[in-house]
Amino acid sequence: MAHHHRRFALCDVTFAGQPLPGATVDSWEDDAGQARWIARVVMRARPVADDGEFTGRMKDGGAVSGNVVVAHQIAGSTARRATIVEFHGSEGLSDTGPLAELTTG
């Protein structure tokens, strides 16, 4: 069961150093108390890598960052050839961590 679920939008998104359109993020805590999160992006091209750093800016101006893996890619049937890409926070992988709010200044 998910605890402390949050859904929010990000702009100025990058993945593995490449700019992406805005993203929607879901973050929560699982039953074991582990921080979990996923981000979904609608894009026209495939991601540049299978894993890497994911960053973005929230509506309130705060920034977030975390390591992700590309978990799913669902090709749309539209003429625009849009693909929904789902990035999973890679907390379970060694030496990576949860989605973290970045400090500025």
Tab-separated table of C-alpha atoms in Angstrom:
chain	number	residue	atom	x	y	z
A	1	MET	CA	0.000	0.000	0.000
A	2	ALA	CA	1.298	3.447	-0.893
A	3	HIS	CA	1.741	6.088	1.797
A	4	HIS	CA	2.323	9.838	1.396
A	5	HIS	CA	1.485	9.788	-2.326
A	6	ARG	CA	2.212	13.010	-4.241
A	7	ARG	CA	1.646	13.814	-7.925
A	8	PHE	CA	3.161	16.918	-9.458
A	9	ALA	CA	4.268	18.367	-12.764
A	10	LEU	CA	7.828	19.241	-13.731
A	11	CYS	CA	9.123	21.639	-16.368
A	12	ASP	CA	12.691	22.257	-17.566
A	13	VAL	CA	13.211	18.493	-17.443
A	14	THR	CA	16.482	16.796	-18.409
A	15	PHE	CA	17.433	13.132	-18.598
A	16	ALA	CA	21.071	12.073	-18.989
A	17	GLY	CA	21.869	15.705	-19.814
A	18	GLN	CA	19.321	15.978	-22.654
A	19	PRO	CA	16.284	18.305	-22.447
A	20	LEU	CA	12.832	16.691	-22.405
A	21	PRO	CA	9.269	18.008	-22.477
A	22	GLY	CA	7.542	18.415	-19.121
A	23	ALA	CA	6.925	15.385	-16.922
A	24	THR	CA	4.374	14.123	-14.433
A	25	VAL	CA	5.848	12.590	-11.278
A	26	ASP	CA	4.282	10.278	-8.704
A	27	SER	CA	6.185	9.755	-5.459
A	28	TRP	CA	5.233	7.646	-2.451
A	29	GLU	CA	6.535	5.540	0.391
A	30	ASP	CA	6.014	1.772	0.226
A	31	ASP	CA	5.057	-0.510	3.149
A	32	ALA	CA	8.740	-1.004	3.998
A	33	GLY	CA	9.259	2.760	4.292
A	34	GLN	CA	11.259	2.980	1.046
A	35	ALA	CA	10.897	6.132	-1.063
A	36	ARG	CA	9.608	5.269	-4.543
A	37	TRP	CA	8.842	7.396	-7.572
A	38	ILE	CA	8.109	7.316	-11.283
A	39	ALA	CA	8.038	10.018	-13.946
A	40	ARG	CA	6.087	9.943	-17.205
A	41	VAL	CA	7.052	11.970	-20.273
A	42	VAL	CA	5.376	12.156	-23.684
A	43	MET	CA	8.132	12.485	-26.281
A	44	ARG	CA	8.688	12.040	-30.001
A	45	ALA	CA	12.117	10.407	-29.828
A	46	ARG	CA	13.445	7.510	-27.807
A	47	PRO	CA	15.432	8.302	-24.647
A	48	VAL	CA	19.157	8.895	-25.162
A	49	ALA	CA	20.133	6.292	-22.528
A	50	ASP	CA	18.694	3.416	-20.485
A	51	ASP	CA	19.500	5.098	-17.175
A	52	GLY	CA	20.820	8.387	-15.871
A	53	GLU	CA	20.069	11.487	-13.860
A	54	PHE	CA	16.570	12.969	-14.167
A	55	THR	CA	16.039	16.609	-13.133
A	56	GLY	CA	13.241	19.143	-13.325
A	57	ARG	CA	11.685	22.247	-11.839
A	58	MET	CA	8.401	22.267	-9.916
A	59	LYS	CA	5.694	24.914	-10.272
A	60	ASP	CA	6.785	26.557	-7.017
A	61	GLY	CA	10.317	26.985	-8.411
A	62	GLY	CA	11.916	24.163	-6.441
A	63	ALA	CA	14.082	21.682	-8.314
A	64	VAL	CA	14.286	17.903	-7.975
A	65	SER	CA	16.764	15.311	-9.146
A	66	GLY	CA	17.206	11.567	-8.979
A	67	ASN	CA	18.644	8.583	-10.799
A	68	VAL	CA	16.243	6.681	-13.031
A	69	VAL	CA	15.978	3.720	-15.346
A	70	VAL	CA	13.772	3.658	-18.446
A	71	ALA	CA	11.088	1.182	-17.402
A	72	HIS	CA	8.456	1.325	-20.151
A	73	GLN	CA	8.004	2.879	-23.582
A	74	ILE	CA	4.534	2.864	-25.106
A	75	ALA	CA	4.350	4.014	-28.725
A	76	GLY	CA	1.228	5.964	-29.584
A	77	SER	CA	-0.785	5.445	-32.721
A	78	THR	CA	-1.022	9.120	-33.610
A	79	ALA	CA	0.503	10.777	-36.635
A	80	ARG	CA	2.841	12.658	-34.297
A	81	ARG	CA	4.453	9.358	-33.271
A	82	ALA	CA	4.386	10.280	-29.619
A	83	THR	CA	5.775	7.790	-27.126
A	84	ILE	CA	4.986	7.681	-23.421
A	85	VAL	CA	8.192	6.950	-21.552
A	86	GLU	CA	8.026	5.867	-17.929
A	87	PHE	CA	11.116	6.425	-15.816
A	88	HIS	CA	11.412	4.617	-12.485
A	89	GLY	CA	13.434	6.002	-9.634
A	90	SER	CA	16.286	3.567	-9.207
A	91	GLU	CA	16.449	3.519	-5.421
A	92	GLY	CA	16.860	-0.254	-5.484
A	93	LEU	CA	20.066	-0.052	-7.509
A	94	SER	CA	23.398	0.301	-5.765
A	95	ASP	CA	24.768	3.811	-5.166
A	96	THR	CA	21.581	5.603	-6.305
A	97	GLY	CA	18.950	7.336	-4.277
A	98	PRO	CA	15.413	8.671	-4.181
A	99	LEU	CA	14.040	11.806	-5.811
A	100	ALA	CA	15.637	14.661	-3.898
A	101	GLU	CA	14.762	18.330	-3.696
A	102	LEU	CA	17.729	20.413	-4.752
A	103	THR	CA	18.779	23.539	-2.923
A	104	THR	CA	19.437	26.662	-4.939
A	105	GLY	CA	21.513	29.710	-4.281
